[in-house]
mmCIF file of C-alpha atoms in Angstrom:
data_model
loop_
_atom_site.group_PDB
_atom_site.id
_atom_site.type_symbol
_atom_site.label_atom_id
_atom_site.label_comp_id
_atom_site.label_asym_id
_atom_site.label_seq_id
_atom_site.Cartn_x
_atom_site.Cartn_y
_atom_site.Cartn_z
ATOM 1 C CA UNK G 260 -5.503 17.977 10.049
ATOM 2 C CA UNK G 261 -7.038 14.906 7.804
ATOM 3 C CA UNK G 262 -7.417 12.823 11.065
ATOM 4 C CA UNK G 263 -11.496 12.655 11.410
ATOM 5 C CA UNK G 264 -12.954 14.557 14.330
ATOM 6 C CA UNK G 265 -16.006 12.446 14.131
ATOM 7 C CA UNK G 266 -16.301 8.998 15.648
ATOM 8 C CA UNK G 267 -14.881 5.972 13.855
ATOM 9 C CA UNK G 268 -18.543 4.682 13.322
ATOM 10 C CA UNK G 269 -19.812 7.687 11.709
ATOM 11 C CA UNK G 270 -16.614 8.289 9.453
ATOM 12 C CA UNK G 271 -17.564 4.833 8.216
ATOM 13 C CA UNK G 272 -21.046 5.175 7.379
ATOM 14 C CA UNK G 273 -19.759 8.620 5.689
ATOM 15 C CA UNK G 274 -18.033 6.458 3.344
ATOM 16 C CA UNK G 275 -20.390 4.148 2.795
ATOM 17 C CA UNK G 276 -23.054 6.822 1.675
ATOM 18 C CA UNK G 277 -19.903 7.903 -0.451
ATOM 19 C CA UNK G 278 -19.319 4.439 -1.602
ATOM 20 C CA UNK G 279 -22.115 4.069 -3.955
ATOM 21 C CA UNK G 280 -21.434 7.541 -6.282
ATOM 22 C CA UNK G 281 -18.032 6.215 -6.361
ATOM 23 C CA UNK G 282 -18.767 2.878 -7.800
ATOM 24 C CA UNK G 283 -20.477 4.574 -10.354
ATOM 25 C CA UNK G 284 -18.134 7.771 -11.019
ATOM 26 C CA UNK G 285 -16.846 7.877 -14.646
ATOM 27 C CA UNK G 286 -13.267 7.137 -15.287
ATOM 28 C CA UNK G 287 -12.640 10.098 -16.437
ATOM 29 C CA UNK G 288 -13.418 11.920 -13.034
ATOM 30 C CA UNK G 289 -11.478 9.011 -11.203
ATOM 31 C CA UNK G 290 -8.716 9.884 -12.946
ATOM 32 C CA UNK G 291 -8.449 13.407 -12.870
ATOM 33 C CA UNK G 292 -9.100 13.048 -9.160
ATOM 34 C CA UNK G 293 -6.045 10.833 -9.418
ATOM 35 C CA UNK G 294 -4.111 13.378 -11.358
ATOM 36 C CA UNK G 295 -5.000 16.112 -9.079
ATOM 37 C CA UNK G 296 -3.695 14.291 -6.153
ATOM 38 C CA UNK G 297 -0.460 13.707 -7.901
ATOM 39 C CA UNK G 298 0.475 17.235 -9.039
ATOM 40 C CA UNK G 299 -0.912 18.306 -5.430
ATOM 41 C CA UNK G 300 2.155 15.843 -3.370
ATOM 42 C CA UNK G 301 4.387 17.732 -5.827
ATOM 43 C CA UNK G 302 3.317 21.034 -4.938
ATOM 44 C CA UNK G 303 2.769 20.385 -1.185
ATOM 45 C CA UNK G 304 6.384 18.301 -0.601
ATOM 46 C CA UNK G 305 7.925 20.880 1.980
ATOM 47 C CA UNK G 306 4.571 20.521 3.710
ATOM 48 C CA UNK G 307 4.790 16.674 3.995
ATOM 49 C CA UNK G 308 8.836 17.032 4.696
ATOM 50 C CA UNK G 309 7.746 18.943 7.963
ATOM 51 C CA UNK G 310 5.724 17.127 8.713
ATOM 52 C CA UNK G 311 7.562 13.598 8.221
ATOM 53 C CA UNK G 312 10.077 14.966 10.285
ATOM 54 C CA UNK G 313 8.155 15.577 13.323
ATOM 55 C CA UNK G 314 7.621 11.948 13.038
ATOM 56 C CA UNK G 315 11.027 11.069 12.425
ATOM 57 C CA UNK G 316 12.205 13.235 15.509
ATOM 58 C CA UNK G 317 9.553 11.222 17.927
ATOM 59 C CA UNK G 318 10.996 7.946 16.282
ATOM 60 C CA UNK G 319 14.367 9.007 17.339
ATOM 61 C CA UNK G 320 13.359 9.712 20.817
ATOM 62 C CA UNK G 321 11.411 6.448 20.765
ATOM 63 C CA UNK G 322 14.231 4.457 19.763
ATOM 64 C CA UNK G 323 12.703 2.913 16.965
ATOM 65 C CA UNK G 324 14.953 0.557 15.343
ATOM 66 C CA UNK G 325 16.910 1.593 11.932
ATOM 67 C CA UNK G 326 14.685 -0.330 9.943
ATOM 68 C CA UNK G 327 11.705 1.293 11.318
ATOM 69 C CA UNK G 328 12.943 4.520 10.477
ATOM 70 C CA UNK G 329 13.779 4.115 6.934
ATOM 71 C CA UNK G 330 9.942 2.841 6.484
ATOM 72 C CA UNK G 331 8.748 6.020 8.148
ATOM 73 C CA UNK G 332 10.991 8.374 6.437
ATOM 74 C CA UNK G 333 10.270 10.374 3.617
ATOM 75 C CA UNK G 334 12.261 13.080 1.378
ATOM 76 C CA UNK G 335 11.513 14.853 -1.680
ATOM 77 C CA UNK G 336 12.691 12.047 -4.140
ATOM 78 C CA UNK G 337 10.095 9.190 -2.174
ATOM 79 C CA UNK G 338 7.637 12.111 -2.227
ATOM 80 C CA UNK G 339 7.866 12.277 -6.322
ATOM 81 C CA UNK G 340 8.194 8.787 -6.575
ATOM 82 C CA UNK G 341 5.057 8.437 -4.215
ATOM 83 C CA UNK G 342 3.706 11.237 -7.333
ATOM 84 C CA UNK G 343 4.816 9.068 -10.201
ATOM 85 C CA UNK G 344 2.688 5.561 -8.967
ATOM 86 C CA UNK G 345 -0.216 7.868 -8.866
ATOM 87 C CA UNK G 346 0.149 8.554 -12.280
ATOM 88 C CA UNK G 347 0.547 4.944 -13.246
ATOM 89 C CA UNK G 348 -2.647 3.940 -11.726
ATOM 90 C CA UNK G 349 -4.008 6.688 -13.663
ATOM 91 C CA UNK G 350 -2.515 5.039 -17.269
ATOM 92 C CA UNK G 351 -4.440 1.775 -15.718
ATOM 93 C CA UNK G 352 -7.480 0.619 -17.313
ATOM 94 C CA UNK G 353 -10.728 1.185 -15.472
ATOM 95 C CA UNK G 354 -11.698 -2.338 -13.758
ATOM 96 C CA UNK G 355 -14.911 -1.222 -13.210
ATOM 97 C CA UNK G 356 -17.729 -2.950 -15.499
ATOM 98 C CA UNK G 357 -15.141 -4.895 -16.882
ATOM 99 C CA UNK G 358 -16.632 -8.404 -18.281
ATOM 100 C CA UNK G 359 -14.770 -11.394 -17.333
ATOM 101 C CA UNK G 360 -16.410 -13.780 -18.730
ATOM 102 C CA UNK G 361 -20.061 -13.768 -20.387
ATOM 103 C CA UNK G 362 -22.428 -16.287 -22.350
ATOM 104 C CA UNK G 363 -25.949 -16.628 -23.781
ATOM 105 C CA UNK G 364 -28.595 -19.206 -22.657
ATOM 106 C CA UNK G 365 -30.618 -21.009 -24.913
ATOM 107 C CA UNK G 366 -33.767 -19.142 -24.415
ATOM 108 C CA UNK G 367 -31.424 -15.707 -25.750
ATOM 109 C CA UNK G 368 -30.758 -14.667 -22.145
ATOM 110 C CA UNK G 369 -27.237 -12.620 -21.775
ATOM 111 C CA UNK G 370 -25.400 -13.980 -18.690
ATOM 112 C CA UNK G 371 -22.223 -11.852 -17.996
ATOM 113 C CA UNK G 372 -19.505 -11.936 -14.564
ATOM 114 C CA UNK G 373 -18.565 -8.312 -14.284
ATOM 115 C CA UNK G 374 -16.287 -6.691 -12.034
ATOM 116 C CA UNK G 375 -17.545 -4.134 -9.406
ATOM 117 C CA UNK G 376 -16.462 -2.552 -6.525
ATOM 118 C CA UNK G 377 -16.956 -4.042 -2.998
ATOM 119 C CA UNK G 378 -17.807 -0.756 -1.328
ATOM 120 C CA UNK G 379 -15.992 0.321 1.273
ATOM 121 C CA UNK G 380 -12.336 -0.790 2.189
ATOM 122 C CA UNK G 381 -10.671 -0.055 5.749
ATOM 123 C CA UNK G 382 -6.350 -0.406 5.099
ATOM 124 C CA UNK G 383 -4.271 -0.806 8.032
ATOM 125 C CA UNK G 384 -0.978 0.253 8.409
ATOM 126 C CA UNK G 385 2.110 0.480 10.393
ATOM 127 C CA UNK G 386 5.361 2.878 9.800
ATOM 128 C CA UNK G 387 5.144 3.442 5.986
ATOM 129 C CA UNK G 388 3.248 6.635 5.550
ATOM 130 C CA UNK G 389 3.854 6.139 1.639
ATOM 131 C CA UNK G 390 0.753 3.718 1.918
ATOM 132 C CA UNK G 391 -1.433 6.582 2.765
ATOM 133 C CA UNK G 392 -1.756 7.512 -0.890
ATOM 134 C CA UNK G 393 -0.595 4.485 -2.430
ATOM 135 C CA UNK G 394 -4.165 2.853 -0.913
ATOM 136 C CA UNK G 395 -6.070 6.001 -1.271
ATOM 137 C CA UNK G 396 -5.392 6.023 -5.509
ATOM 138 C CA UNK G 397 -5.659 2.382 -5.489
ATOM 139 C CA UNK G 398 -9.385 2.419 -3.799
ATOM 140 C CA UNK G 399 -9.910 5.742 -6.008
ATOM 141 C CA UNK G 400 -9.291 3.985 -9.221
ATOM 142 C CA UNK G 401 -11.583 1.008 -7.963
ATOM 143 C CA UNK G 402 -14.878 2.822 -7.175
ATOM 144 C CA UNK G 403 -13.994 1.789 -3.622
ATOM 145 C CA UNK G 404 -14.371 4.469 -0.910
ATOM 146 C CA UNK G 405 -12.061 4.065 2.011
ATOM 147 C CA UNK G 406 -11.030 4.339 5.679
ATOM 148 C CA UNK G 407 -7.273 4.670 6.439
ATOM 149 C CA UNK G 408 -5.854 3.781 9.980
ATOM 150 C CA UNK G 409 -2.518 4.546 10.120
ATOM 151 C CA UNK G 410 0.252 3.865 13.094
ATOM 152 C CA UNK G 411 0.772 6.467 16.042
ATOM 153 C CA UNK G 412 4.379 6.814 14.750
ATOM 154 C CA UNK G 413 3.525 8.417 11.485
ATOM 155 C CA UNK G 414 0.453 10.591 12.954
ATOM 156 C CA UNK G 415 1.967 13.926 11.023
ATOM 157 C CA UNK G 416 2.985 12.705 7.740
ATOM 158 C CA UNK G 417 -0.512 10.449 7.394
ATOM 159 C CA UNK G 418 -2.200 13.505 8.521
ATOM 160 C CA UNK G 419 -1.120 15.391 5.846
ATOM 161 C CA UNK G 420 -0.836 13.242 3.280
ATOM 162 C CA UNK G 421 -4.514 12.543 3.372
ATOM 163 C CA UNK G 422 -5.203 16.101 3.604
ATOM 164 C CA UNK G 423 -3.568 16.188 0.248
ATOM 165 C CA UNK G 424 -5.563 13.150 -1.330
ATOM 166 C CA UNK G 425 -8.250 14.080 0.308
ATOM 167 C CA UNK G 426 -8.727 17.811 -1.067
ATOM 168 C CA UNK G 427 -7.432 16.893 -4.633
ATOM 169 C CA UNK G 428 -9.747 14.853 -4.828
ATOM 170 C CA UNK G 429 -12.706 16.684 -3.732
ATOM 171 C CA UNK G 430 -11.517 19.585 -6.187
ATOM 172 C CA UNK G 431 -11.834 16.978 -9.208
ATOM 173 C CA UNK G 432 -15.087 15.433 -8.528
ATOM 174 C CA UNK G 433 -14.721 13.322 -5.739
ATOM 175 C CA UNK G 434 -17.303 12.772 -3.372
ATOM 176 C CA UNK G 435 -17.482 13.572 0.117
ATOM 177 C CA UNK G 436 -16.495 11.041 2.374
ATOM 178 C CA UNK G 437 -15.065 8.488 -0.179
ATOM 179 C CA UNK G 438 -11.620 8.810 1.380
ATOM 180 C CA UNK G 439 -10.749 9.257 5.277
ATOM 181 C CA UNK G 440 -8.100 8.816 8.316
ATOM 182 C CA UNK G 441 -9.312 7.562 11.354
ATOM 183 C CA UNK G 442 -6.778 7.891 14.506
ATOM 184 C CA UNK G 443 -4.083 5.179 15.154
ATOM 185 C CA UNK G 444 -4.986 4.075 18.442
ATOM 186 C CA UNK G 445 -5.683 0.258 19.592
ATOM 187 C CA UNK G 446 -9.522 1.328 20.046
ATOM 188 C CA UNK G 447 -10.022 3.038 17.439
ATOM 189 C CA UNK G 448 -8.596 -0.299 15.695
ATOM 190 C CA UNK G 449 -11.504 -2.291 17.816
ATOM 191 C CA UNK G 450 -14.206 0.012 16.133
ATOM 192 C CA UNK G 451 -12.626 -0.120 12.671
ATOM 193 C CA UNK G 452 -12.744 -3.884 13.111
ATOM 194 C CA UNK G 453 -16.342 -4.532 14.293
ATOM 195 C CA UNK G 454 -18.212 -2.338 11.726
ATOM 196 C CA UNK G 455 -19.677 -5.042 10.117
ATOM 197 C CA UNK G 456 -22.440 -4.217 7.100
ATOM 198 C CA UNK G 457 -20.913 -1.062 6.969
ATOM 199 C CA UNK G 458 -16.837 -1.845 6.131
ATOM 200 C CA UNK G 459 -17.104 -4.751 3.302
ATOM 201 C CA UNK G 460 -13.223 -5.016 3.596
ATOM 202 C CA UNK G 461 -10.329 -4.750 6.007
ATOM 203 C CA UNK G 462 -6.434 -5.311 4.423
ATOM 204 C CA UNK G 463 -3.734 -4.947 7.014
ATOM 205 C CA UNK G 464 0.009 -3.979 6.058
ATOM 206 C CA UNK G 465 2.185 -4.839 8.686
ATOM 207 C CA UNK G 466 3.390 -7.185 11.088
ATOM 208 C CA UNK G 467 2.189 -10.227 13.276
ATOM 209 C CA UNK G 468 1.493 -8.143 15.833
ATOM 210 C CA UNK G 469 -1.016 -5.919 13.843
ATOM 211 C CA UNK G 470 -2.761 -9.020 12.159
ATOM 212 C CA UNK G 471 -2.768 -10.594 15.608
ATOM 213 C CA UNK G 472 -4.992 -7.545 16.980
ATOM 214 C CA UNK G 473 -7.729 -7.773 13.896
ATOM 215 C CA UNK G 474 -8.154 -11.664 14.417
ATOM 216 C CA UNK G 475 -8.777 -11.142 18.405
ATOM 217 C CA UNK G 476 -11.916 -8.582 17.143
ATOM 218 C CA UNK G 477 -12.445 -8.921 13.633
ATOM 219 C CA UNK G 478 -16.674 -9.263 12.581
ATOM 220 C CA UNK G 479 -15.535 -7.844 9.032
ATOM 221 C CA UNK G 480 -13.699 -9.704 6.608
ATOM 222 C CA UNK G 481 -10.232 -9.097 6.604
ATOM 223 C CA UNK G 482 -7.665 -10.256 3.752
ATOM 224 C CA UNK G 483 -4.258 -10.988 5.815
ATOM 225 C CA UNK G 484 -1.175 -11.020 3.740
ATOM 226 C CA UNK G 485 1.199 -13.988 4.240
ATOM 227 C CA UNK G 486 4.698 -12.948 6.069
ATOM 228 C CA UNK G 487 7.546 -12.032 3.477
ATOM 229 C CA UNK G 488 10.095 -14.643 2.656
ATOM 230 C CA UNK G 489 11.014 -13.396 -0.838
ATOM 231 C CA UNK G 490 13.495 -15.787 -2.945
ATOM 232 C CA UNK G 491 14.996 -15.435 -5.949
ATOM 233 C CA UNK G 492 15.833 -18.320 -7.983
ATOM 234 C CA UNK G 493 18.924 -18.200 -10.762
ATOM 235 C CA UNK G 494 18.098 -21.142 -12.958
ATOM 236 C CA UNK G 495 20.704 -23.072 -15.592
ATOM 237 C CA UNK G 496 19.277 -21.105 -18.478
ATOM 238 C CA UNK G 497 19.243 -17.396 -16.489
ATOM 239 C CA UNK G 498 21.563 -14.667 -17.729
ATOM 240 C CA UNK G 499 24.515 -14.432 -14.886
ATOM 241 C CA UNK G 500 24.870 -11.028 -15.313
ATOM 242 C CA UNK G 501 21.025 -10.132 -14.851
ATOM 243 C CA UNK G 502 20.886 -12.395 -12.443
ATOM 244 C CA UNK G 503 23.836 -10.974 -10.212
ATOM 245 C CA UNK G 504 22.377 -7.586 -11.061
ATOM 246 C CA UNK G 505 18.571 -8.470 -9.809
ATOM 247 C CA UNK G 506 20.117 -9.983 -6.779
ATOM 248 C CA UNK G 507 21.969 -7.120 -5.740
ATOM 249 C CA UNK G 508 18.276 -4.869 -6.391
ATOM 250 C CA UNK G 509 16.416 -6.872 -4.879
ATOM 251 C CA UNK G 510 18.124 -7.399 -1.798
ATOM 252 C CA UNK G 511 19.965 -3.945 -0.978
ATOM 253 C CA UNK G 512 17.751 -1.165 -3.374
ATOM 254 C CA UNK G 513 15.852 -0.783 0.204
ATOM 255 C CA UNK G 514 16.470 -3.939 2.389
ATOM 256 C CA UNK G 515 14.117 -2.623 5.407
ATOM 257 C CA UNK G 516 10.856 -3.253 2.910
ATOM 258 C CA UNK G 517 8.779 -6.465 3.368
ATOM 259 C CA UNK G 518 9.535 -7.181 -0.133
ATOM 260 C CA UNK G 519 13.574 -7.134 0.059
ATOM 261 C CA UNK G 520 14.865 -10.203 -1.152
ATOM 262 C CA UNK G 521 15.999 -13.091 1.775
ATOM 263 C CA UNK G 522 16.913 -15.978 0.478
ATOM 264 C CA UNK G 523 18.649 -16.888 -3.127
ATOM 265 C CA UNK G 524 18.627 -20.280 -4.705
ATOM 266 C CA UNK G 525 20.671 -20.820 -7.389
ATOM 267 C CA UNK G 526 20.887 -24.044 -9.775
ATOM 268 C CA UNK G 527 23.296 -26.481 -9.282
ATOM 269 C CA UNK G 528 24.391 -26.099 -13.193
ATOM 270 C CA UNK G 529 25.263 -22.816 -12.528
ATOM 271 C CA UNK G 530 26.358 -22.299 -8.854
ATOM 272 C CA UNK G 531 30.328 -22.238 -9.503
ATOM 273 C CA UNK G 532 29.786 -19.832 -11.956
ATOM 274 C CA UNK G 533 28.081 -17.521 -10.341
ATOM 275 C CA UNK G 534 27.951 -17.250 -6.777
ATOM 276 C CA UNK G 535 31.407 -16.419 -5.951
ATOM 277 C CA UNK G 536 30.903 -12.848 -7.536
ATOM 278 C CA UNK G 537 27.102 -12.752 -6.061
ATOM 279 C CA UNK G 538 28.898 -13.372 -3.054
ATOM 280 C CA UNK G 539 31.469 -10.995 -3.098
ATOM 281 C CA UNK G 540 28.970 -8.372 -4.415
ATOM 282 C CA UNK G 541 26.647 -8.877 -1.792
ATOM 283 C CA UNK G 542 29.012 -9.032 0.840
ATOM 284 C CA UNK G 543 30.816 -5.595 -0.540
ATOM 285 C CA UNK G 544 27.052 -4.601 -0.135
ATOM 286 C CA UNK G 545 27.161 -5.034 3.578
ATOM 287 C CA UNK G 546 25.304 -7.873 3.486
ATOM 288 C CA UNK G 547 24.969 -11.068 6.005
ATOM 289 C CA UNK G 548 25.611 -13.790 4.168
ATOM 290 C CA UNK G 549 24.059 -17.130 5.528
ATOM 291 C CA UNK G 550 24.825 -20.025 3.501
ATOM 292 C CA UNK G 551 24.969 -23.920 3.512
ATOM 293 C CA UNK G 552 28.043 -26.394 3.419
ATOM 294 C CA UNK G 553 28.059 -26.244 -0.524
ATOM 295 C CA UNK G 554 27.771 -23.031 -1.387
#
């Protein structure tokens, strides 16, 4: 199992030893570390299947709500998907060392804003085990080493989905330490929270509830993400048919994601013209429709 046996404490300092070969690694090992782990999910699918669906069967039991169980469920499609955005961070350009801006004094001296890693990164996470390795390449590709805390309900699946990042990686160049899972418990959350000097970085996925939890503790910085309320806007000049189309993607391609579409504003110039198909799309869709007097 991927889950640390050592304390959260010392799995962070293991990454922060780790965190400094990283920053320097050359992008050619970062990305066949990258393309190891992506040929490795591939090869080791039926392994994270069986695993995802021990999860899924203590969902069930739990009673987790539909939504909850689409975020936490995997098959062989989300698994080569999962594969495939590995691989595009790999056709990425290396943002390490890049200069962002640069000039020269008068006396000749070269003054230059470069881009660096921050050194270690702690992600927390709630049902989407797909984060696992979407974080892990991320952080990879970065020169960032870092600490993954997962939820209790996807114990198996984030188990062995690190395994799999974890061991690529190591097999490409990787070094030891620069990626781990810590357990899911509220604790172990406490720890990950108060390692300050040690985690530069903590970025929570999920709900209120989770960023709620890190600001009762928190001594390391943490970057909270603001609560989803995605629109999408159909102006006067928009294409009706691309807009009807990215409408109905947005909203029911997966609607239990944070990033499904709730709320669509459409321009007065063109509201008669198109929302009585949107409507009837969406609503053919399954969709709840919520609207005001005018539309």
């Amino acid at each position: 199992m991927a889950v640390t046996a050592t304390s959260v404490a010392e799995t962070c300092a293991a990454a922060k030893r780790a965190a400094r070969e990283l920053g320097a690694l050359p992008s050619g090992v970062k990305d066949a570390a990258l393309e190891a782990i992506a040929t490795e999910l591939i090869e080791r699918t039926p392994e994270i299947l069986d695993a995802n669906a021990r999860d899924l069967e203590a969902g069930r039991e739990a009673g987790l709500t539909e939504a909850l169980m689409d975020r936490l469920a995997l098959d062989a499609g989300r698994v080569a998907a999962i594969a495939r955005q590995v691989r595009d961070i790999v056709a990425l350009p290396d943002p390490v060392g890049e200069v962002v801006e640069g000039f020269r004094l008068p006396n000749g001296l070269d003054v230059r804003k470069l881009r660096v890693p921050l050194g270690v990164i702690a992600v927390v996470y709630e049902a989407r085990p797909n984060v696992t390795i979407d974080a892990a390449a991320l952080c990879l590709k970065s020169g960032n080493a870092i600490v993954l805390r997962g939820s209790s309900m996807a114990t198996h699946s984030n188990a062995v989905l690190a395994a799999v990042a974890i061991e690529a990686g190591l097999s490409a160049g990787m070094p030891d330490g620069a990626m781990a899972l810590v357990a899911g418990g509220r604790e172990d959350l406490e720890q990950l929270a108060t390692q300050e000097g040690v985690v530069d970085l903590i970025i929570p996925r999920g709900g209120e509830g989770l960023k709620a939890a890190l600001k009762a503790v928190a001594t390391v910085p943490v970057m909270y993400a603001a609560s989803g309320n995605c629109h999408v806007y159909v102006d006067a000049t928009a294409s009706l048919d691309d807009a009807l189309a990215i409408t109905l993607n947005a909203k029911v391609q997966r609607p239990s994601v944070c990033n499904a579409a709730e709320t669509l504003l459409v321009h007065e110039a063109v509201a008669d013209a198109f929302l009585p198909s949107a409507l009837d799309a969406l609503s053919a869709a399954g969709v709840e429709l919520r609207v005001d007097e005018r539309a």
